[in-house]
Coordinates of C-alpha atoms in Angstrom, one line a residue:
M1 CA 1.8 -29.4 -2.7
I2 CA 1.3 -31.4 -5.9
V3 CA -2.0 -31.7 -7.9
G4 CA -1.5 -34.0 -10.8
D5 CA 1.8 -32.8 -12.4
V6 CA 1.5 -29.2 -11.2
T7 CA 3.4 -27.9 -8.3
L8 CA 1.4 -25.3 -6.4
N9 CA 4.0 -24.3 -3.8
G10 CA 5.0 -21.3 -5.9
I11 CA 1.4 -20.1 -6.1
R12 CA 0.2 -20.6 -2.5
Q13 CA 3.2 -20.0 -0.2
V14 CA 1.4 -19.3 3.1
P15 CA 3.0 -21.3 6.0
A16 CA 0.8 -24.1 7.1
E17 CA -0.1 -22.7 10.6
I18 CA -1.0 -19.3 9.2
R19 CA -2.8 -20.9 6.2
D20 CA -5.0 -22.9 8.6
R21 CA -5.9 -19.9 10.7
I22 CA -6.7 -17.9 7.6
L23 CA -9.0 -20.5 6.3
E24 CA -10.7 -20.7 9.6
I25 CA -11.3 -17.0 9.7
G26 CA -12.3 -16.6 6.1
D27 CA -13.2 -13.1 5.0
A28 CA -14.1 -11.8 8.4
F29 CA -12.4 -8.6 9.3
D30 CA -12.2 -7.3 12.9
D31 CA -9.6 -6.4 15.6
T32 CA -9.1 -10.1 16.4
L33 CA -7.9 -10.7 12.9
V34 CA -5.2 -8.0 13.3
D35 CA -4.1 -9.5 16.5
D36 CA -4.0 -13.0 15.1
M37 CA -2.0 -12.1 12.1
E38 CA 0.4 -9.9 14.1
R39 CA 1.0 -12.9 16.5
L40 CA 1.6 -15.3 13.7
Y41 CA 3.8 -13.1 11.5
S42 CA 5.9 -11.3 13.9
P43 CA 8.2 -14.3 14.5
L44 CA 8.8 -14.6 10.7
L45 CA 10.0 -10.9 10.4
G46 CA 13.1 -9.2 11.7
G47 CA 15.7 -11.8 10.7
R48 CA 17.9 -11.4 7.7
G49 CA 16.3 -8.3 6.4
R50 CA 17.1 -6.2 9.5
R51 CA 20.8 -7.1 9.3
E52 CA 21.0 -5.9 5.7
V53 CA 19.2 -2.6 6.1
S54 CA 19.8 0.7 7.8
I55 CA 16.8 2.7 8.9
K56 CA 16.7 6.5 9.4
K57 CA 13.6 7.1 11.5
D58 CA 11.0 9.8 12.2
I59 CA 11.9 12.3 9.5
S60 CA 9.3 15.0 9.2
Y61 CA 7.7 15.8 5.9
G62 CA 5.3 18.3 7.4
S63 CA 4.5 20.2 10.6
H64 CA 2.1 17.7 12.1
G65 CA 3.4 15.0 14.5
Q66 CA 1.9 12.2 12.2
Q67 CA 3.6 13.6 9.1
V68 CA 6.7 11.5 9.6
L69 CA 8.5 8.8 7.6
D70 CA 11.3 6.3 7.9
V71 CA 13.9 5.7 5.2
H72 CA 15.2 2.1 4.8
T73 CA 18.4 1.6 2.7
A74 CA 20.6 -1.3 2.0
T75 CA 23.8 -1.1 4.1
K76 CA 25.8 -1.6 0.8
G77 CA 24.4 1.7 -0.5
G78 CA 24.1 2.7 -4.2
D79 CA 23.2 5.6 -6.5
G80 CA 20.3 6.3 -8.9
L81 CA 18.1 3.9 -7.0
T82 CA 14.4 3.4 -7.3
S83 CA 12.4 4.1 -4.2
V84 CA 9.0 2.7 -2.9
L85 CA 7.0 5.2 -0.7
F86 CA 4.5 3.1 1.4
F87 CA 1.4 4.2 3.2
H88 CA -0.2 1.8 5.8
G89 CA -3.8 1.1 6.4
G90 CA -6.0 1.7 9.4
G91 CA -9.6 2.6 8.2
F92 CA -8.8 6.3 8.0
V93 CA -8.9 6.7 11.8
R94 CA -6.0 4.8 13.2
G95 CA -2.7 3.3 12.3
Y96 CA 1.0 4.2 12.3
K97 CA 4.0 3.4 10.3
N98 CA 5.4 1.1 12.9
V99 CA 3.6 -1.7 14.7
A100 CA 5.1 -4.4 16.9
G101 CA 8.3 -2.5 17.4
D102 CA 9.2 -1.6 13.8
L103 CA 8.5 -5.1 12.4
L104 CA 5.2 -3.9 10.8
Y105 CA 4.9 -2.0 8.5
G106 CA 8.7 -1.5 8.3
N107 CA 8.7 -5.0 6.7
V108 CA 7.5 -3.4 3.4
A109 CA 10.2 -0.8 3.2
T110 CA 12.8 -3.3 4.4
Y111 CA 11.7 -5.7 1.6
F112 CA 12.3 -3.2 -1.1
A113 CA 15.6 -2.1 0.4
R114 CA 16.8 -5.7 0.4
H115 CA 15.9 -5.8 -3.3
G116 CA 18.1 -3.0 -4.4
M117 CA 15.7 -0.1 -3.8
I118 CA 15.0 2.4 -1.1
G119 CA 12.0 1.8 1.1
V120 CA 10.2 4.8 2.6
N121 CA 7.6 4.0 5.3
A122 CA 5.3 6.9 5.9
T123 CA 2.4 7.7 8.3
Y124 CA -0.2 10.4 7.8
R125 CA -2.9 12.5 9.6
L126 CA -6.0 10.6 10.7
A127 CA -9.8 11.3 10.9
P128 CA -11.8 12.6 12.5
D129 CA -9.4 15.5 13.3
H130 CA -8.2 15.4 9.7
P131 CA -11.0 14.6 7.3
W132 CA -11.0 14.2 3.5
P133 CA -8.8 15.0 1.6
A134 CA -6.1 15.1 4.4
G135 CA -4.8 11.6 3.7
A136 CA -4.3 12.2 0.0
D137 CA -2.8 15.6 0.7
D138 CA -0.2 13.9 3.0
V139 CA 0.6 11.4 0.2
G140 CA 1.5 14.4 -2.0
A141 CA 3.5 16.1 0.8
A142 CA 5.5 12.9 1.5
L143 CA 6.1 12.4 -2.2
G144 CA 7.2 16.0 -2.4
W145 CA 9.7 15.4 0.4
A146 CA 11.0 12.3 -1.4
R147 CA 11.5 14.1 -4.7
D148 CA 13.4 16.8 -2.9
N149 CA 15.5 14.6 -0.6
I150 CA 15.7 11.0 -1.8
S151 CA 19.0 11.7 -3.7
D152 CA 20.6 12.2 -0.3
F153 CA 20.0 8.5 0.3
G154 CA 21.1 7.4 -3.2
G155 CA 17.7 7.6 -4.8
D156 CA 16.6 9.0 -8.2
P157 CA 13.7 11.4 -7.7
D158 CA 12.2 10.3 -11.1
K159 CA 12.1 6.7 -10.0
I160 CA 9.6 6.8 -7.1
I161 CA 6.8 4.2 -6.8
V162 CA 3.9 5.2 -4.4
M163 CA 2.3 2.3 -2.7
G164 CA -0.7 2.0 -0.2
Q165 CA -2.7 -0.7 1.5
S166 CA -6.3 -0.5 2.5
A167 CA -7.0 3.1 3.6
G168 CA -3.4 4.0 2.5
A169 CA -4.3 2.7 -1.0
T170 CA -7.4 4.9 -1.0
H171 CA -5.3 7.9 -0.2
V172 CA -2.7 7.0 -2.8
A173 CA -5.4 6.6 -5.5
T174 CA -7.2 9.8 -4.5
Y175 CA -3.8 11.7 -4.9
A176 CA -2.7 10.0 -8.0
F177 CA -5.9 10.1 -10.1
R178 CA -7.3 13.6 -9.3
L179 CA -6.0 16.7 -10.9
D180 CA -7.6 18.8 -8.1
I181 CA -5.5 17.0 -5.6
H182 CA -2.1 16.6 -7.3
G183 CA -2.2 19.7 -9.6
A184 CA -1.6 20.3 -13.3
E185 CA 1.9 18.9 -13.3
G186 CA 0.8 15.4 -12.5
P187 CA 1.5 13.3 -9.4
G188 CA 5.2 13.1 -9.8
C189 CA 5.7 9.4 -9.5
A190 CA 6.8 6.6 -11.8
G191 CA 3.9 4.2 -10.8
I192 CA 1.5 3.3 -8.1
I193 CA 0.6 0.1 -6.2
L194 CA -2.7 -0.2 -4.7
M195 CA -3.5 -3.0 -2.2
S196 CA -7.2 -3.6 -1.3
G197 CA -8.4 -0.1 -1.0
I198 CA -11.9 1.3 -1.3
Y199 CA -12.3 3.5 -4.3
H200 CA -16.1 3.9 -4.7
S201 CA -19.2 4.4 -2.6
V202 CA -20.5 1.2 -1.0
D203 CA -24.1 0.2 -0.8
G204 CA -25.9 0.8 2.5
P205 CA -24.9 3.0 5.4
M206 CA -21.3 4.2 5.7
A207 CA -19.3 2.7 8.5
P208 CA -18.5 5.2 11.4
N209 CA -14.8 5.3 10.3
Y210 CA -15.8 6.3 6.7
V211 CA -18.1 9.0 8.1
A212 CA -15.2 10.3 10.2
Y213 CA -13.1 10.8 7.1
Y214 CA -15.6 11.6 4.4
G215 CA -18.1 13.5 6.6
E216 CA -21.8 13.0 7.5
R217 CA -23.3 14.5 4.2
V218 CA -24.2 11.5 2.1
A219 CA -24.7 13.9 -0.9
D220 CA -20.9 14.7 -0.8
Y221 CA -19.7 11.1 -1.0
A222 CA -19.9 10.8 -4.8
R223 CA -17.6 13.8 -5.4
K224 CA -15.0 12.6 -2.7
M225 CA -14.6 9.0 -4.0
V226 CA -11.9 8.0 -6.3
Q227 CA -14.1 6.5 -9.0
G228 CA -16.2 8.9 -10.9
N229 CA -13.6 11.6 -10.3
M230 CA -10.5 10.3 -12.0
D231 CA -9.2 12.8 -14.6
W232 CA -5.6 11.7 -14.7
A233 CA -4.4 8.1 -15.3
G234 CA -1.0 8.6 -16.9
C235 CA 1.3 6.2 -15.0
P236 CA 1.4 2.4 -14.6
V237 CA -0.9 1.0 -12.0
F238 CA -0.7 -2.3 -10.1
I239 CA -3.9 -3.3 -8.2
S240 CA -3.9 -6.3 -5.8
I241 CA -6.7 -7.9 -3.8
A242 CA -6.6 -10.8 -1.4
E243 CA -8.4 -14.0 -1.7
F244 CA -10.0 -13.6 1.7
D245 CA -10.5 -9.9 1.6
P246 CA -14.0 -8.8 2.6
P247 CA -16.0 -8.8 -0.7
R248 CA -16.2 -5.0 -0.8
F249 CA -12.5 -4.7 -1.2
Q250 CA -12.4 -7.3 -3.9
L251 CA -15.2 -5.6 -5.8
S252 CA -13.8 -2.1 -5.4
G253 CA -10.4 -3.2 -6.8
I254 CA -12.1 -4.9 -9.8
S255 CA -14.3 -1.9 -10.4
L256 CA -11.4 0.5 -10.3
M257 CA -9.6 -1.7 -12.8
N258 CA -12.6 -1.6 -15.2
E259 CA -12.9 2.2 -15.0
L260 CA -9.2 2.7 -15.6
A261 CA -9.3 0.4 -18.6
S262 CA -12.6 1.4 -20.1
C263 CA -12.6 5.1 -19.5
H264 CA -8.8 6.0 -19.4
G265 CA -7.3 3.3 -21.6
N266 CA -4.9 2.4 -18.8
I267 CA -5.1 -1.3 -18.2
P268 CA -3.5 -2.0 -14.8
R269 CA -1.6 -5.1 -13.7
I270 CA -4.0 -6.9 -11.3
K271 CA -3.3 -9.8 -8.9
M272 CA -5.3 -11.8 -6.4
L273 CA -3.1 -12.8 -3.5
L274 CA -4.0 -16.4 -3.0
G275 CA -4.2 -17.7 0.5
H276 CA -4.1 -14.2 2.1
N277 CA -6.6 -12.0 3.9
H278 CA -6.8 -8.3 4.4
I279 CA -4.1 -8.2 7.0
S280 CA -1.7 -11.0 5.9
Q281 CA -1.4 -9.5 2.5
V282 CA 0.9 -6.9 3.9
M283 CA 2.3 -8.8 6.9
H284 CA 3.8 -11.6 4.8
I285 CA 6.0 -9.2 2.8
D286 CA 9.7 -9.8 3.7
T287 CA 9.1 -13.4 4.8
D288 CA 9.9 -16.4 2.6
D289 CA 6.4 -16.0 1.1
E290 CA 6.8 -14.1 -2.2
T291 CA 3.1 -14.1 -3.1
F292 CA 3.1 -10.3 -3.5
G293 CA 6.8 -9.3 -3.5
A294 CA 8.0 -11.0 -6.6
E295 CA 5.4 -9.6 -8.8
A296 CA 5.7 -6.1 -7.2
V297 CA 9.4 -6.1 -8.0
D298 CA 8.7 -7.0 -11.5
F299 CA 6.0 -4.4 -11.9
I300 CA 8.5 -1.8 -10.4
R301 CA 11.1 -2.8 -12.9
T302 CA 8.8 -2.2 -15.8
C303 CA 7.9 1.3 -14.4
V304 CA 11.4 2.6 -14.1
E305 CA 12.8 1.0 -17.3
R306 CA 10.1 2.4 -19.6

């Protein structure tokens, strides 16, 4: 795409059919969006990446059946590698590490494995059976497993990036920024990547899935949210939002950036994923579309080379 003398293909890389559907949907977010994006992206995943990567599946990092993870490594191997530990979304009440076979969300871990790292794709306990702060506790438990075991796969335990999308991002942020969650020694990661999470209370009644996780007592919400309770911000942060995210996700990402910068002196890297919505932002990873991946790899490099 050319506008004047400027080539925009490197900025907006969404394939035409998917781009048209995303534009048609706009910032709406419901179950049909998930189904549409899965239908459109599944054929683009599972090609070259799967041939280059080995996956060890369903490793337990805790006693609950949902405390499991997969480790994606390049078939060529390596030592002292950086790892990316990923947590999926699902609105606190649903979701799993693998959807559509293992194409989603295994695509995230496969992408990083193909780029000289180790990808770890984790799932976690869900509300309402496991309310706040279970998700954040599971981030810590999975990270603890990684620090203890990633060297068996060629990884360096001091080079672990923790990444989450949507509810997964909220859990990662809750773990990383709160001393009462991660403890006095710090979170134990080299950096964090947050894709379109919710970090502060929203105006109006809380949606049922939020009530399932945070509880029915409105008076408790303020102390459970990420913002207003951050007392540690000592590692690099990358915040991304999508152009067609529902506005509450965009505003929450910007608000978190502002609090990190103004109150903690930690100015995060921030990126709007042009042409993408709340679901395509994670489903496009490990396709030919590098809207997110290229900058994520650059961010990770700055974290581990500091």
